[in-house]
Coordinates of C-alpha atoms in Angstrom, one line a residue:
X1 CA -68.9 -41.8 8.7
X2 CA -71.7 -42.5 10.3
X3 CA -74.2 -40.0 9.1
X4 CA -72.7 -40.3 5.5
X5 CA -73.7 -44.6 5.6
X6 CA -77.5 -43.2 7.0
X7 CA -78.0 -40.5 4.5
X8 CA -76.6 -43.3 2.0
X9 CA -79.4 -46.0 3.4
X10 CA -81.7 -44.1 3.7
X11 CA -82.3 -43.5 0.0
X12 CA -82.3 -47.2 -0.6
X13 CA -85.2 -47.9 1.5
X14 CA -87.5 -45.6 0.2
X15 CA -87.0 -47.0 -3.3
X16 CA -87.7 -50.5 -1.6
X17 CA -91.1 -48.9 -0.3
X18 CA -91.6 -47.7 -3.6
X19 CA -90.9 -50.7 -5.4
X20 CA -93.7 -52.7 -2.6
X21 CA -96.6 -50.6 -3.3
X22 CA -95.9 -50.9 -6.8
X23 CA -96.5 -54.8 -6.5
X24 CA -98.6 -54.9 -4.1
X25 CA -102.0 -57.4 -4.2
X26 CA -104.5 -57.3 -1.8
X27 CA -104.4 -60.0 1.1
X28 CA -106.2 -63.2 0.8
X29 CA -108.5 -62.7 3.4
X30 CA -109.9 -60.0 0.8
X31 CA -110.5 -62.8 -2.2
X32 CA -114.1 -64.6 -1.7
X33 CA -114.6 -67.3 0.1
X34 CA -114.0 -70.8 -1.7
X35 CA -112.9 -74.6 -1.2
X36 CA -109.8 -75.2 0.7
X37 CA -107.9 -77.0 -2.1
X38 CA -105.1 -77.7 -4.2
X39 CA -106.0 -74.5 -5.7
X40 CA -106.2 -72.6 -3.0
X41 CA -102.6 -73.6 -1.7
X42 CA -101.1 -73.0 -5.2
X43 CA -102.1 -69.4 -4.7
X44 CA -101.4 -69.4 -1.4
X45 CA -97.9 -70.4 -2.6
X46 CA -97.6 -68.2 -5.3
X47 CA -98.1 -65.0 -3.4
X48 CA -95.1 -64.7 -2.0
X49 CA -93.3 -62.6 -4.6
X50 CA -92.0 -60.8 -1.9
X51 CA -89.0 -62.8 -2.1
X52 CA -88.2 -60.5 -5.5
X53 CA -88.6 -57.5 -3.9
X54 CA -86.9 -58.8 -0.9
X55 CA -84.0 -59.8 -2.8
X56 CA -83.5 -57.8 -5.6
X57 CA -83.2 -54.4 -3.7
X58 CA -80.4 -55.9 -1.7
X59 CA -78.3 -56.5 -4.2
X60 CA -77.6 -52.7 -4.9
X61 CA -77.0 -51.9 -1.6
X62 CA -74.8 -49.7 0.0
X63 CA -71.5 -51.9 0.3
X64 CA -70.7 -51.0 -3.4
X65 CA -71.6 -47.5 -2.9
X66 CA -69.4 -47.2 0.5
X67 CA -66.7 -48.1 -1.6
X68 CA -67.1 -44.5 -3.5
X69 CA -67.2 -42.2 -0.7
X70 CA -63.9 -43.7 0.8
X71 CA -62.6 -42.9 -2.7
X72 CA -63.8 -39.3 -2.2
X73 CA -61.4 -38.4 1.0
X74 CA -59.1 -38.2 -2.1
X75 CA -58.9 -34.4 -1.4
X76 CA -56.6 -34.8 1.2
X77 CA -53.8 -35.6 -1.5
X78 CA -54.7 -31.6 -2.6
X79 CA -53.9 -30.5 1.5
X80 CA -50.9 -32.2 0.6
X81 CA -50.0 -29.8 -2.0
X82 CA -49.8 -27.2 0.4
X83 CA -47.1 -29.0 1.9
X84 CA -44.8 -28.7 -0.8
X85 CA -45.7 -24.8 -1.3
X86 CA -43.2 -24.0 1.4
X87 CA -40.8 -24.7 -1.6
X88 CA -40.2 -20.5 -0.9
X89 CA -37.6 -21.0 1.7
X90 CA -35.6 -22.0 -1.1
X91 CA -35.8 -18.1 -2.1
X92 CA -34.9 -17.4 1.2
X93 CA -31.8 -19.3 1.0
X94 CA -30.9 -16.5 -2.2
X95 CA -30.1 -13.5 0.2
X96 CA -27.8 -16.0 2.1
X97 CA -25.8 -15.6 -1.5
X98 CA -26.6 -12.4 -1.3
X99 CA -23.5 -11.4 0.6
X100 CA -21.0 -12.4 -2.4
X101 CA -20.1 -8.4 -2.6
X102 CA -17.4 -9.4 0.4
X103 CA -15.6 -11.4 -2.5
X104 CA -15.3 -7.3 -4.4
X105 CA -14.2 -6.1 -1.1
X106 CA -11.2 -7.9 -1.1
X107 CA -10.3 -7.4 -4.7
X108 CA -10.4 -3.5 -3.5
X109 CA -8.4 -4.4 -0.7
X110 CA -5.7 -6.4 -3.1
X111 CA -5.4 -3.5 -5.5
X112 CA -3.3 -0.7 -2.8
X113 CA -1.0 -3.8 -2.0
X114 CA 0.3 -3.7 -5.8
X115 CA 1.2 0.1 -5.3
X116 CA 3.7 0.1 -2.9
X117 CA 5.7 -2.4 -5.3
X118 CA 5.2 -0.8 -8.4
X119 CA 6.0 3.1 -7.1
X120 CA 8.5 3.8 -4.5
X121 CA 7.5 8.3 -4.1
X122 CA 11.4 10.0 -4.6
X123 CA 12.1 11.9 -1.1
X124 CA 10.4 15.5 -1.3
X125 CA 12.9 18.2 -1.8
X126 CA 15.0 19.1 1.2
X127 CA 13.5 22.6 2.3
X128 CA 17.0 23.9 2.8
X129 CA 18.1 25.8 -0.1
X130 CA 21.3 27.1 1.9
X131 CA 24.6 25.3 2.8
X132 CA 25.1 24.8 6.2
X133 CA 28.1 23.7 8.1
X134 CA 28.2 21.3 9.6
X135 CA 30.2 19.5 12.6
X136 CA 30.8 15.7 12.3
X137 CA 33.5 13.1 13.9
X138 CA 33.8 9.4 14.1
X139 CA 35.8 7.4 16.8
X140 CA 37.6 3.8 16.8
X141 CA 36.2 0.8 18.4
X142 CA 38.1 2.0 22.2
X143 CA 36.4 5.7 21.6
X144 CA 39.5 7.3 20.5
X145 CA 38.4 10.1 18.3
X146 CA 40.2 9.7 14.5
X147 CA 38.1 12.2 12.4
X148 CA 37.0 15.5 12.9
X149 CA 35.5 17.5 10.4
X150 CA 33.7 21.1 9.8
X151 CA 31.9 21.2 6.3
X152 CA 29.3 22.1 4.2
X153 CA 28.1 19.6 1.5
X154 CA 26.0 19.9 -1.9
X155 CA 26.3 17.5 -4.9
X156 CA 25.6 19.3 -7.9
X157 CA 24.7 17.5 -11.9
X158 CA 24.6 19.2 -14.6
X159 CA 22.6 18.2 -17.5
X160 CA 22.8 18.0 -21.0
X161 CA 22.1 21.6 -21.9
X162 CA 23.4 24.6 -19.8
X163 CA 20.3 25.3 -18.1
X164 CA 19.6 22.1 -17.2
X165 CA 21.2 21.3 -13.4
X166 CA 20.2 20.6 -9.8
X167 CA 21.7 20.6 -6.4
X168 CA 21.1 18.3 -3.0
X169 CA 21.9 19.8 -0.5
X170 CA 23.1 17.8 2.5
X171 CA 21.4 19.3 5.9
X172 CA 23.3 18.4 9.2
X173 CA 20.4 18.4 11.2
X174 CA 19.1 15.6 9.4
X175 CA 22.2 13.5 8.8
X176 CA 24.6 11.1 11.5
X177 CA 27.6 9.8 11.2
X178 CA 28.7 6.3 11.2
X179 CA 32.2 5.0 10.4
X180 CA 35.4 3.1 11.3
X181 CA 39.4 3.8 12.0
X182 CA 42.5 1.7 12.5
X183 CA 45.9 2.4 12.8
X184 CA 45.9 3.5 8.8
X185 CA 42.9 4.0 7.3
X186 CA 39.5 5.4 8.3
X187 CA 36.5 5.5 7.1
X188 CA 34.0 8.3 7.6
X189 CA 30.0 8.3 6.6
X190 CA 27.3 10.7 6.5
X191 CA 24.1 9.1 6.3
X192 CA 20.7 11.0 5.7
X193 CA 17.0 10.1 4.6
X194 CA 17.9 10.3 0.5
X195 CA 21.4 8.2 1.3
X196 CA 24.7 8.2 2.0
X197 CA 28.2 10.0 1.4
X198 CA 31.4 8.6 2.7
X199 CA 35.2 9.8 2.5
X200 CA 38.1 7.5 3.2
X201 CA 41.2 8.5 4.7
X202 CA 44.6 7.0 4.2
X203 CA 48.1 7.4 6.5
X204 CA 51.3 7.0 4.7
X205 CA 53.4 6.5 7.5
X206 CA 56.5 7.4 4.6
X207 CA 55.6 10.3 4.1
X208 CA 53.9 10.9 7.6
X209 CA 51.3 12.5 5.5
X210 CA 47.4 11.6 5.6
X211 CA 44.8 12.6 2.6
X212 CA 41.3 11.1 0.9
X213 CA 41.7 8.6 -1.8
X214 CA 37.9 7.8 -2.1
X215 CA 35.2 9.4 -2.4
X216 CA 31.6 7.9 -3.6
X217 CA 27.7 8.9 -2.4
X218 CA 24.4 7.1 -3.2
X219 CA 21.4 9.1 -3.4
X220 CA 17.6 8.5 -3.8
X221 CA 16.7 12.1 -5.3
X222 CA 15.5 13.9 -7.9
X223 CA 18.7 16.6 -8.8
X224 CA 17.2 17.3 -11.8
X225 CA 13.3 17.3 -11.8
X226 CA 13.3 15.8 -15.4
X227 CA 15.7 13.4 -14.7
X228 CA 15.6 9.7 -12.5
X229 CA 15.9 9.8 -8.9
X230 CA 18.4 7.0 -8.3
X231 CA 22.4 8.4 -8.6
X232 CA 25.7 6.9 -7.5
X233 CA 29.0 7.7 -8.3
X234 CA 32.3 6.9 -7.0
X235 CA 36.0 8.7 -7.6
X236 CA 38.7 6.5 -6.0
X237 CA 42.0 8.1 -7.6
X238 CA 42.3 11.1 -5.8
X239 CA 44.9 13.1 -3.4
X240 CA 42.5 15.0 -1.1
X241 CA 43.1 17.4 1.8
X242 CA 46.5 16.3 2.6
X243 CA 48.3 17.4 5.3
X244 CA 51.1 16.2 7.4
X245 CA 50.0 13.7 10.4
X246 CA 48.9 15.7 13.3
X247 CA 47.5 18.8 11.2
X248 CA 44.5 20.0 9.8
X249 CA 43.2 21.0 6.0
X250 CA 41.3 24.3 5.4
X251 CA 39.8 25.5 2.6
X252 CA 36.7 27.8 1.6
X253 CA 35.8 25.6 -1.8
X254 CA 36.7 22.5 -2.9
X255 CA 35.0 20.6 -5.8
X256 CA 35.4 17.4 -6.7
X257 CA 34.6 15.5 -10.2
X258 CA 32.6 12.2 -9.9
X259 CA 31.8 11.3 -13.2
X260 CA 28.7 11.4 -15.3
X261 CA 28.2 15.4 -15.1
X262 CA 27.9 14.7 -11.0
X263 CA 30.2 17.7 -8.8
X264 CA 30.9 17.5 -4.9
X265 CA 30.7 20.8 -3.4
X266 CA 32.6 20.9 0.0
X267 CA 32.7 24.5 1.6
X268 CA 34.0 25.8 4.6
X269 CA 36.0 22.6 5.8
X270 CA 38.0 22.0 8.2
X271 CA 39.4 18.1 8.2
X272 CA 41.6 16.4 10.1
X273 CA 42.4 12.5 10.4
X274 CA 44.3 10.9 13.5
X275 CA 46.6 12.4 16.1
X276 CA 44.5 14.6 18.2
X277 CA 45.7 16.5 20.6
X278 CA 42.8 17.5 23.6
X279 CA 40.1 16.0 20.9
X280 CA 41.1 19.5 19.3
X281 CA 42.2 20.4 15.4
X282 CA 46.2 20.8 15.3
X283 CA 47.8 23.2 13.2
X284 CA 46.1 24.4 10.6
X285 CA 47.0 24.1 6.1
X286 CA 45.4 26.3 4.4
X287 CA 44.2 25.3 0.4
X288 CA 46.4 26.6 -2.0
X289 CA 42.9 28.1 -3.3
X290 CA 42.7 30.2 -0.2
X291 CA 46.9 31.0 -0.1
X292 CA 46.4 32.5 -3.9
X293 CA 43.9 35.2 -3.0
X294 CA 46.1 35.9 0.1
X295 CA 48.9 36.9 -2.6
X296 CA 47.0 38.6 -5.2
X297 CA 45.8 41.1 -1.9
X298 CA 49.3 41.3 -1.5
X299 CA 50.6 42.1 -4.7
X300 CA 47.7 44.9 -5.2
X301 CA 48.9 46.4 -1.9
X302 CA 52.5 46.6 -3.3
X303 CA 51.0 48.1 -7.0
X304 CA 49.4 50.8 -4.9
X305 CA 52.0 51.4 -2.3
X306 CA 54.5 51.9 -5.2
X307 CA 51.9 54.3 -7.2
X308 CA 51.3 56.5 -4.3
X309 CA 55.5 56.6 -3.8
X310 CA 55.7 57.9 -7.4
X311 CA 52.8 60.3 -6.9
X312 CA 54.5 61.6 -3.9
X313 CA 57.8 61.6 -5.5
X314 CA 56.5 63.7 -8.9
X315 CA 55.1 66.0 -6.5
X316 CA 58.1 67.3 -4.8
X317 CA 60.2 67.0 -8.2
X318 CA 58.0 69.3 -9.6
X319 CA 58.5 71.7 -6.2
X320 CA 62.0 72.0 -6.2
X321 CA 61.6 72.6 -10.0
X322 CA 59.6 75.8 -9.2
X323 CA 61.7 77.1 -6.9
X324 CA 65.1 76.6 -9.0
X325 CA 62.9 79.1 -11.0
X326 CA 62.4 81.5 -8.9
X327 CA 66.0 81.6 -7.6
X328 CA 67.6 82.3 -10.9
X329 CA 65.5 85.2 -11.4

């Protein structure tokens, strides 16, 4: 500030200097020499203009101009400018957004969710394509065994044309058996992967005779590959595998209707209900199915014994004929 008010003074008095050599009379010891007089004081007096020039270049002076340069710090309003140019970090703040893609991720999370509702997979195909027996029993609430049974199990549908069925074939293996006996009934389960088949068993202590009035399964399966997966059928008027108490049922095929173009297959069964002797099968019944083939053996064994009696008897008929001939001659 300092060197700014001399440079700014500086001008001024050399316009003052200017301005007093511009006006400038000689001195009055350079006049001639006259009378001390009035006159001579009135010219004394009227020399000193210098109060003009003395006066009238301080009135411009620098105060007024001072004022001007203190108006000219006004650039530091422009370094204030640069102040406001960090107005970038509000760019910055755009790759905080940035991260929104986390909001997709979890709509591609969401979407397997909704699968598992909308398509429960049918069970693959059991591998088996055989029938197997299998050996299954069920005991009371005191252990006491009160079914025992040897079997092999398919349930078979036929659809609407000829060609058109499918088999599922129950695999031991894979299957347990769950179930529950009193003094009368009993009620015996096979549970597997695709569902569930169960047989109940009812005594008639009249009769002393014990045999299945119901039957039903519920399976999860494709039978037919064009067809639905989801199958349940239930036959609860029947008369199956009676046998006196004590004994056991035997048969090589047995197939029951269930409605709704549904067959179960049972092979190979043996079955028996309550009174056990040694957790062993008592005596056995065999199917009529089974007895029937036992008969027709028979009866072909009879047609043949009898044909081979008639050859043999034609034969020596024919002998004693020959020789009746040769004696009369």
């Amino acid at each position: 500030m300092n060197t700014a008010l001399l440079l700014l003074l500086l001008p001024c008095a050399l316009a003052l200097a200017q301005d007093g050599r511009r006006h400038h009379k000689p001195s009055a010891s350079l006049s001639p020499p006259g009378e001390f007089n009035s006159s001579t004081q009135s010219t004394t007096v009227t020399n000193p203009t210098s109060k003009q020039h003395s006066t009238s270049p301080i009135k411009p002076t620098t105060p007024k101009t001072t004022k001007s340069p203190t108006h000219s710090p006004t650039p530091a309003k422009t370094t204030k400018s640069p102040t406001h140019s960090p107005t970038p970090a509000k760019t910055t703040k755009s790759p905080t957004h940035s991260p929104t893609p986390a909001k997709t991720t979890h709509h591609t999370t969401a979407h397997p969710t909704m699968q598992p509702k909308t398509t429960s997979p049918p069970p693959k195909p059991t591998p088996s394509t055989t029938l197997e027996v299998g050996n299954y029993n069920v005991k009371n609430a005191s252990g006491v065994l009160c079914v025992l049974s040897q079997m092999a199990v398919q349930i078979r549908q036929s659809g609407s044309s000829p060609n058109e069925t499918g088999t599922f074939i129950i695999q031991p293996n894979k299957t347990e058996t769950k179930g529950s006996c009193d003094d009368s009934k009993a009620n015996f389960t096979l549970v597997f992967l695709e569902g569930s088949l169960t047989f109940l068993f009812q005594k008639n202590a009249t009769a002393n005779s014990v045999y299945v009035n119901f039957v039903s399964f519920d399976v999860n399966y494709p039978i037919i590959a064009s067809g639905p997966t989801q199958h349940s059928a239930v036959n609860n008027s029947l008369n199956l595998f009676g046998v006196a108490v004590g004994r056991s049922y035997s048969c090589t095929n047995v197939s029951v209707y269930m409605g709704q173009g549904f067959h179960l297959d049972v092979t190979h069964v043996r079955m028996q209900a309550f009174n056990f002797t040694n957790g062993k099968f008592g005596e056995v019944l065999t199917c009529p199915l089974d007895q029937t083939n036992y008969n027709v053996a028979i009866a072909v064994g009879i047609v043949l014994l009898v044909l081979i009696i008639i050859v043999v008897l034609a034969y020596f008929i024919g002998k004693r004929k020959k020789m009746d001939g040769y004696q009369s001659l």
